[in-house]
XYZ file of C-alpha atoms in Angstrom:
452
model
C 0.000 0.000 0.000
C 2.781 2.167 0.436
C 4.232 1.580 -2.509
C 1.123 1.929 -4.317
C 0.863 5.105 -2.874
C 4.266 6.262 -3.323
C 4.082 5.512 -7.344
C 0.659 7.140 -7.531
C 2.581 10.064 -6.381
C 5.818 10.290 -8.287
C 3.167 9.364 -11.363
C 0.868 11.745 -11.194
C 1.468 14.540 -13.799
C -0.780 17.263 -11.662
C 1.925 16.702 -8.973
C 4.071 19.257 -7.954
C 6.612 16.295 -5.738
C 8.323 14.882 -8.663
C 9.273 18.660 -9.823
C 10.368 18.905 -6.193
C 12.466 16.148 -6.208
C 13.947 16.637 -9.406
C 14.750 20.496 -8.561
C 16.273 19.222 -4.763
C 18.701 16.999 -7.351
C 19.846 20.022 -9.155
C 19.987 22.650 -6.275
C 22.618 19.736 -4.638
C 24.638 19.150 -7.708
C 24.975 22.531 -8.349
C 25.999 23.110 -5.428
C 28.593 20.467 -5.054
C 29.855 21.708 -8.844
C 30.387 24.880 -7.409
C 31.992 23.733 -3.901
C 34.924 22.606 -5.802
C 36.229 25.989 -7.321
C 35.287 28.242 -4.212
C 33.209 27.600 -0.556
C 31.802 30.942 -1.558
C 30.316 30.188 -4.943
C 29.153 26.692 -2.999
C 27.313 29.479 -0.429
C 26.092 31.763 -3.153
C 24.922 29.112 -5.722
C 22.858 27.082 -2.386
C 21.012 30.325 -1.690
C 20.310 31.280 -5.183
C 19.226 27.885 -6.282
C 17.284 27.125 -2.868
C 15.804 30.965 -3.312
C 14.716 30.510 -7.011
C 12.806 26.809 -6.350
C 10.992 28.477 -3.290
C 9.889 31.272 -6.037
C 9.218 28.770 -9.179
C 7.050 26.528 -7.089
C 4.963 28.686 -5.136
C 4.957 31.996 -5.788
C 2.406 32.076 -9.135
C -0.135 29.942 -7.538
C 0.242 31.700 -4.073
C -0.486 35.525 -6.446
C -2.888 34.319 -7.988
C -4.607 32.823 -5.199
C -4.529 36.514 -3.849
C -5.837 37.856 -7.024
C -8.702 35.269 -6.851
C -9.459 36.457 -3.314
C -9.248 41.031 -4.201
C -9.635 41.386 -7.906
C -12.478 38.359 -8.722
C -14.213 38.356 -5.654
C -14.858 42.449 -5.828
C -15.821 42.375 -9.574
C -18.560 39.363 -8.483
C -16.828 36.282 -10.630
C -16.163 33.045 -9.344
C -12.461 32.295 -9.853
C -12.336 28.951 -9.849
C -14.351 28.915 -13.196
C -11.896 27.752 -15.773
C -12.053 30.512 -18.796
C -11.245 27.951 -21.316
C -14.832 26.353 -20.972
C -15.949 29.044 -23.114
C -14.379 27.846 -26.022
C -17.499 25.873 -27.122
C -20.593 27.260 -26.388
C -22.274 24.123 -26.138
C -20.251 22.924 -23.440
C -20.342 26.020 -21.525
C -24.436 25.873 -21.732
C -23.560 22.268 -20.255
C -21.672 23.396 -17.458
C -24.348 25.184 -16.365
C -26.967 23.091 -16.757
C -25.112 20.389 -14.495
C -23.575 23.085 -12.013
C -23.168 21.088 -8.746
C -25.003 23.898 -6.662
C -27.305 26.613 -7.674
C -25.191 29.082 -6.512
C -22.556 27.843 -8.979
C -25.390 28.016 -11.602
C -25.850 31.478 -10.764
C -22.318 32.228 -11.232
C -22.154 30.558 -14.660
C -24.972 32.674 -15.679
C -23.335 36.071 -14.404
C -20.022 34.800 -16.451
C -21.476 34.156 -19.594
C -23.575 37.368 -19.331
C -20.029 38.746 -19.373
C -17.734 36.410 -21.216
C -15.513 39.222 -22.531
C -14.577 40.813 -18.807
C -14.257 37.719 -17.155
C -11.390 36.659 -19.987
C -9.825 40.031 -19.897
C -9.452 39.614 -15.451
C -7.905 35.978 -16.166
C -5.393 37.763 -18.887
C -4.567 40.295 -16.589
C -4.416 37.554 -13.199
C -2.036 35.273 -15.335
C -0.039 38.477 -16.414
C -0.267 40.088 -12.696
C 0.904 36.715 -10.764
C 3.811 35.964 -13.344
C 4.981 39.608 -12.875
C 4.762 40.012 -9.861
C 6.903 36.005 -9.347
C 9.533 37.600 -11.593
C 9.346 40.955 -9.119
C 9.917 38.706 -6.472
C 12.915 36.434 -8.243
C 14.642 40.195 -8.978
C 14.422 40.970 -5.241
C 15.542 38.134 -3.857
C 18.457 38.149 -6.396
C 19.407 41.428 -5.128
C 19.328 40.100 -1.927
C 21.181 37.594 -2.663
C 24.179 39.211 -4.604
C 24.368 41.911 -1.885
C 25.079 39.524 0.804
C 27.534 37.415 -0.824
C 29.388 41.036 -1.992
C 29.340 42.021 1.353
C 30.302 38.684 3.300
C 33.009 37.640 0.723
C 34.412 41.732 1.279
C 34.277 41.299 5.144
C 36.212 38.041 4.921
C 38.713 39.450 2.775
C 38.945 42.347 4.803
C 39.710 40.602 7.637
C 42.285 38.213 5.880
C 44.209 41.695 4.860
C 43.852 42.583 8.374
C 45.377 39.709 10.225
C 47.846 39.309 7.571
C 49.089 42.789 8.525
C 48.541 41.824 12.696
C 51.362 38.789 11.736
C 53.657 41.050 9.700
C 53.625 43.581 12.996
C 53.939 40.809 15.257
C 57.230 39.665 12.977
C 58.484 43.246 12.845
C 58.027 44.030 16.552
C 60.034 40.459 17.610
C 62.892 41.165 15.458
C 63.359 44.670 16.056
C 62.302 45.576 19.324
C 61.442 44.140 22.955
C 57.899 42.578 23.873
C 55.942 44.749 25.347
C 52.206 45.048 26.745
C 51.527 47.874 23.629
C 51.389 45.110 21.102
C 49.067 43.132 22.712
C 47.055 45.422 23.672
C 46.720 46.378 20.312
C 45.922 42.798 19.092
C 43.154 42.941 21.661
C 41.620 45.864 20.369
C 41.913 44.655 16.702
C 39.854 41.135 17.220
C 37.150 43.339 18.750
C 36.872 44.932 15.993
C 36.783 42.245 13.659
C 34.191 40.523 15.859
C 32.171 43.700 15.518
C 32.913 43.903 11.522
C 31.811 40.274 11.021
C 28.341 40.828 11.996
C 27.432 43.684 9.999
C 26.467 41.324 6.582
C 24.755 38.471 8.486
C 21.241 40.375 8.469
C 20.929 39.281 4.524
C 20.919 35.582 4.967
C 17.935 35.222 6.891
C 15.828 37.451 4.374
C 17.190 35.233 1.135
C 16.143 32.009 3.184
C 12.636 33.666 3.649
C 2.022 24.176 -10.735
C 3.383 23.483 -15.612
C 2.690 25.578 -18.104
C 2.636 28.899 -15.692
C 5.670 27.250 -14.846
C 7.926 27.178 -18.076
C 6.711 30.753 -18.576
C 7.978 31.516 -15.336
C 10.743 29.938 -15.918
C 11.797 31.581 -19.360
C 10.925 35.141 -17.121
C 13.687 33.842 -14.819
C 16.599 32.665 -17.245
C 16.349 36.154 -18.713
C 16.549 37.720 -15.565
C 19.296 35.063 -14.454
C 21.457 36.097 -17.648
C 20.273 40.060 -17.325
C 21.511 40.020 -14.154
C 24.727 37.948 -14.285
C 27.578 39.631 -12.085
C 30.282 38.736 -14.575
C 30.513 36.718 -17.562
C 31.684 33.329 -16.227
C 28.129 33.970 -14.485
C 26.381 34.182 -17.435
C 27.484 31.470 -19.054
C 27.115 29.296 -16.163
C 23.395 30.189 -16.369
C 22.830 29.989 -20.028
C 23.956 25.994 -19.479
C 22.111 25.439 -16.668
C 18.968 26.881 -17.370
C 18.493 25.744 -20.708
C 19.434 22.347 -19.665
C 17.066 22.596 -16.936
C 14.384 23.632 -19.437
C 14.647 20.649 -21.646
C 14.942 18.262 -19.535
C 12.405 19.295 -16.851
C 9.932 20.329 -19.339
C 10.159 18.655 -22.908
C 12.341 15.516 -22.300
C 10.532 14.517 -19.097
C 7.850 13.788 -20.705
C 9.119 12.301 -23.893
C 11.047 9.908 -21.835
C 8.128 8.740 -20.191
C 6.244 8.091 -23.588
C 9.188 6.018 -24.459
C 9.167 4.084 -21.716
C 5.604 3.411 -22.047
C 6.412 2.700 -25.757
C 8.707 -0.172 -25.380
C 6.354 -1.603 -22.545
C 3.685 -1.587 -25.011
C 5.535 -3.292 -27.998
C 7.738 -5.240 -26.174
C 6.127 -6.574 -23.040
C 2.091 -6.386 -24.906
C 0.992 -4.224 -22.000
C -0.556 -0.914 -21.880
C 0.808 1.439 -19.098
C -0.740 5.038 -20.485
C -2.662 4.409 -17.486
C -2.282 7.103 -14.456
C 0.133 4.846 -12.138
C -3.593 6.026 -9.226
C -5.272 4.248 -11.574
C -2.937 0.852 -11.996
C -2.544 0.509 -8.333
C -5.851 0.568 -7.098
C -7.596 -2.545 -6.392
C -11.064 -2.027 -7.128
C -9.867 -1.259 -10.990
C -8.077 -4.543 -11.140
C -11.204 -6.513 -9.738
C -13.189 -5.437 -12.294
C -10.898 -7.635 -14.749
C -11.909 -10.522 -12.558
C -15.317 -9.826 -12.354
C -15.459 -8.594 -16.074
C -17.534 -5.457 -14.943
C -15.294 -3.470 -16.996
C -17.042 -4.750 -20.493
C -20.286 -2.935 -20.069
C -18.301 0.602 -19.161
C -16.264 0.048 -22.029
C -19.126 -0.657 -24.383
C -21.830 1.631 -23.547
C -18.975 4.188 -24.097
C -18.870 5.574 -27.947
C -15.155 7.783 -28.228
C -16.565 9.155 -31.485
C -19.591 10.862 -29.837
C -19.320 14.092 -30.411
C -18.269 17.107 -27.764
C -21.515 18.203 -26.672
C -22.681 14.613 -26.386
C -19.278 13.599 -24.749
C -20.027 16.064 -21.776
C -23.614 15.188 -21.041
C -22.742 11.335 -21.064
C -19.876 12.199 -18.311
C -22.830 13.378 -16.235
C -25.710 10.953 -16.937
C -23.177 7.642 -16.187
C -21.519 8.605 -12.893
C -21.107 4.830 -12.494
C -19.094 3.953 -16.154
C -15.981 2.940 -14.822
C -14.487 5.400 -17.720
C -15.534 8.634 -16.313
C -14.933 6.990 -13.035
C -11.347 6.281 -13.904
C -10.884 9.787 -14.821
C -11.909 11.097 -11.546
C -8.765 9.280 -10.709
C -6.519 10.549 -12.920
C -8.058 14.100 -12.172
C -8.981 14.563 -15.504
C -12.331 14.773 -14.124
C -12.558 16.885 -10.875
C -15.238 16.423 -8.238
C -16.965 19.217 -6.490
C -16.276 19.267 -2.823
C -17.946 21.135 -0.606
C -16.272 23.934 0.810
C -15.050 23.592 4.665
C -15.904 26.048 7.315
C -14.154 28.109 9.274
C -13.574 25.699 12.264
C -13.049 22.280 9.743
C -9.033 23.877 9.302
C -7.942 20.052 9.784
C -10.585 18.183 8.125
C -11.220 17.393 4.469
C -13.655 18.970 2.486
C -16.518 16.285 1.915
C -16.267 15.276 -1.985
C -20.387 14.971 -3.213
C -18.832 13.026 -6.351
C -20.247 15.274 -8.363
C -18.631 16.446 -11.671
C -17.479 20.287 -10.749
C -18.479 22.425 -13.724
C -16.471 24.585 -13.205
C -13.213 22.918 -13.705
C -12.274 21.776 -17.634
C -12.307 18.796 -19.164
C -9.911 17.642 -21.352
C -12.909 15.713 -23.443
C -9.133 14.477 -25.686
C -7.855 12.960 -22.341
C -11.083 11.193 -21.358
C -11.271 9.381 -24.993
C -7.804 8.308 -24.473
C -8.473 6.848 -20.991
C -10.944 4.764 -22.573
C -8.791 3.196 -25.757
C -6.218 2.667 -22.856
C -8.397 0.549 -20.715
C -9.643 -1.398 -24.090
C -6.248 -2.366 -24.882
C -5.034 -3.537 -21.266
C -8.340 -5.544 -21.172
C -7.785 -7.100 -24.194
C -4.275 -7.367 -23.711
C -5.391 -9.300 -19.905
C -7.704 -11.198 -22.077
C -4.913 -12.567 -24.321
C -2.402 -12.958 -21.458
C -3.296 -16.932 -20.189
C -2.556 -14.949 -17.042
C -4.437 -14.758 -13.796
C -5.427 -11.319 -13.229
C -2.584 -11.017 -10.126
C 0.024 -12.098 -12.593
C -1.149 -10.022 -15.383
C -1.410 -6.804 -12.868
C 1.987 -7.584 -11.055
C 4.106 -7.456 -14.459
C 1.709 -4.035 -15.410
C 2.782 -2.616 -12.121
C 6.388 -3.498 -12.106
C 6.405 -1.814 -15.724
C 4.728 1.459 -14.711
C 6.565 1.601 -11.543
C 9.724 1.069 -13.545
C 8.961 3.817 -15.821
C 8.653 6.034 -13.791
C 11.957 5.648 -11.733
C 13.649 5.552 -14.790
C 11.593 8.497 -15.894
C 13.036 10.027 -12.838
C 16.149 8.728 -12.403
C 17.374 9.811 -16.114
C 16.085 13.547 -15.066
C 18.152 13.675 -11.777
C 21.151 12.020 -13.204
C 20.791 15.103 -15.804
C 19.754 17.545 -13.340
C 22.038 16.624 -10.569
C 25.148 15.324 -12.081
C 25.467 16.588 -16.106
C 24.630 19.852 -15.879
C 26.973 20.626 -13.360
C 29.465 18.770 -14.658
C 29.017 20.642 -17.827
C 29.386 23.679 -16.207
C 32.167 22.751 -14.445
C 34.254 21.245 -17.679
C 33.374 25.173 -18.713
C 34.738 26.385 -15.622
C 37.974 24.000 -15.215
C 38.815 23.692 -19.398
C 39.215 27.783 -19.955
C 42.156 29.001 -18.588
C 41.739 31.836 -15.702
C 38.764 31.432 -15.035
C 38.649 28.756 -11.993
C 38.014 31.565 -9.158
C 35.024 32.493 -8.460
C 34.737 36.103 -10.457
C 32.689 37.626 -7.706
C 35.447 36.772 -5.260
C 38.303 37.719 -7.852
C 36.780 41.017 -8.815
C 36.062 42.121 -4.936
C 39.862 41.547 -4.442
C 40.525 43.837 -7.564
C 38.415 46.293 -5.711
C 39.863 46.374 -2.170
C 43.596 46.672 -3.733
C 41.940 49.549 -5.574
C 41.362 51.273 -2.549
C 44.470 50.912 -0.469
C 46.240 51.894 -3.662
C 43.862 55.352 -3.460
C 44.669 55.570 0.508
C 48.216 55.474 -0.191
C 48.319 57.699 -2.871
C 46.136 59.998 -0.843
């Protein structure tokens, strides 16, 4: 059960986890990449990466939830509506014909009244929340870049400074007697380098403070990455990463998991397009025992058309099609919303279809050509329906570690080690060019105080 329920997370495409995980693989192998030319790179990278995932995973969907809660709820619109049900009028007369509650209903009506205001506040929410994630990304950047100047300039400030305490201390044992003066002096100069070293600590603890939004996002924040680079070794650095990152988080991910899926279709004769929820759940594989699944599947035309597609997703709650969707969240449920004093309780789910949300009417015709060819494939098998479920499992489970697995190997280990090769194969350009050009700039101004 744990497994089951493990996979059903790591396979679930709505899932923000296995973005998690795969982002915690890069943040550590960038970070490791970077340890080994300077501890201070190691330092800066951590915060910026760490910083950055905070911001891509949570900041558009925590604006927008704002927006939903000022902007919609003062102009009268329900935001969870989904605008892209108005794209066919029939199916927007649908949704509001099989609104859960009449207050929904009501809502429907006030939108469509309105269709061209409530797309324009949806164009301006997406265009708001991304904005103001990118705002956000630029501030913490600042942050970011103004604590490691200032930390990596006390340290070397300090460095400078004891190096001159030892030269005085050489001078003074050579030339002259030991006397109380000198180390009274030292005394006086650690205070003040205890003092000095905790005027840049203040920045730290302020930088340490779901897809398609996402990869916008994410193009937002490799521009302002580059924009903002401190040098170019910086800018290169994030040209590689983040348009390895985009690829493989984004396009490849996905591609890899089709081909997985491919070779356990052709080679193996069994159908994982399934959601892994969907595979792992008992009551689904009983129904290939008790052959229940034949009626579902046959009372279920894929060539129906739109409008006729929508009203049978209502009218058979029961068709384990449409039920097998709810699974795989193509089809979401209306659940009543908690009150104030339920904080720790789940909102009761009525099972209802929730109009509100969209239906991918593509996605719920391919649900049910994927359960026609496991069946048949079950069917054709000689296998009991354990046996025939065990090897579907171990496939789908296996294709989706290896799904994983390829992304963090890129994520974690080539990328970095790409950048790295960059770093290590052009000559002068090992040090860290923050650190380098800070140095630059502190001999810069002794030279002035000396000439002065």
């Amino acid at each position: 059960m744990i497994a089951a329920k493990i996979f059903s997370v790591l396979g679930n495409p709505q899932s923000l986890v296995p973005l998690a995980i795969k982002d915690s693989a890069n943040i550590a192998g960038m970070t490791a990449g970077s340890a080994v030319t300077s501890k201070e790179e190691a330092r800066d990278r951590f915060i910026d990466e760490v910083g950055t995932g905070a911001v891509w995973l949570g900041s558009i969907p925590l604006y927008k939830k704002g927006i939903d809660k000022t902007l919609f709820k003062i102009a009268g619109y329900d935001a969870n509506y989904d605008v892209r049900n108005l794209k066919n009028n029939d199916v927007f007369d649908l949704t509001k014909k099989y609104a859960p509650t009449e207050e929904i209903k009501n809502s429907i009506e006030k939108i469509g009244e309105n269709k061209k205001t409530f797309k324009g506040l949806n164009a301006a929410k997406f265009v708001v929340a991304t904005g103001a994630a990118l705002a956000t990304y630029n501030v913490i950047t600042d942050l970011k870049q103004k604590y490691t100047h200032n930390r990596i300039k006390s340290k070397l400030l300090k460095e400078e400074e004891e190096k001159s305490i030892a030269l005085m201390a050489h001078s003074n044992a050579q030339t002259q007697r030991k006397d109380s003066s000198f180390s009274n002096l030292s005394q006086v100069r650690n205070h003040n380098k205890q003092s000095n070293s905790l005027n840049f600590k203040g920045g730290f603890d302020v930088m340490l403070d779901p897809v398609k939004n996402m990869m916008v996002f994410d193009a937002g924040i490799t521009s302002e990455r580059i924009g903002k680079s401190r040098s170019p070794q910086e800018a290169v650095g994030y040209t590689i990463k983040e348009g390895g990152f985009w690829i493989f988080m984004y396009y490849l991910g996905q591609k890899i998991q089709d081909h997985f899926e491919n070779v356990a279709d052709k080679k193996h004769n069994r159908n994982i397009g399934l959601d892994a929820r969907v595979l792992e759940n008992e009551n689904f594989k009983q129904s290939f025992v008790d052959k229940s699944i034949e009626q579902s599947l046959n009372s279920f035309n894929p060539e129906m058309s739109d409008k006729d597609l929508y009203e049978y997703l209502h009218k058979n709650p029961d068709n384990m099609v449409v039920d097998v969707a709810k699974q795989s969240d193509i089809i979401q449920t209306y659940k009543k919303p908690k009150k104030w004093y339920q904080i720790f309780t789940k909102p009761e789910d009525t099972g209802k279809i929730d109009t509100r949300k969209y239906i991918n009417l593509d996605d719920v015709r391919n649900t049910h050509k994927n359960m026609s060819k496991l069946y048949n494939q079950f069917n054709e098998s000689g296998q009991t329906v354990d046996e025939f479920f065990n090897g579907v499992r171990k496939l789908k489970r296996g294709s989706i570690l290896k799904n994983m697995g390829s992304t963090i190997l890129a994520l974690g280990v080539v990328l970095p080690g790409i950048m790295l090769a960059d770093r290590l194969l052009k000559p002068n350009n090992k040090e860290f060019a923050v650190e380098k050009e800070i140095k630059e700039q502190i001999k810069n101004e002794k030279a002035q105080k000396f000439v002065a």
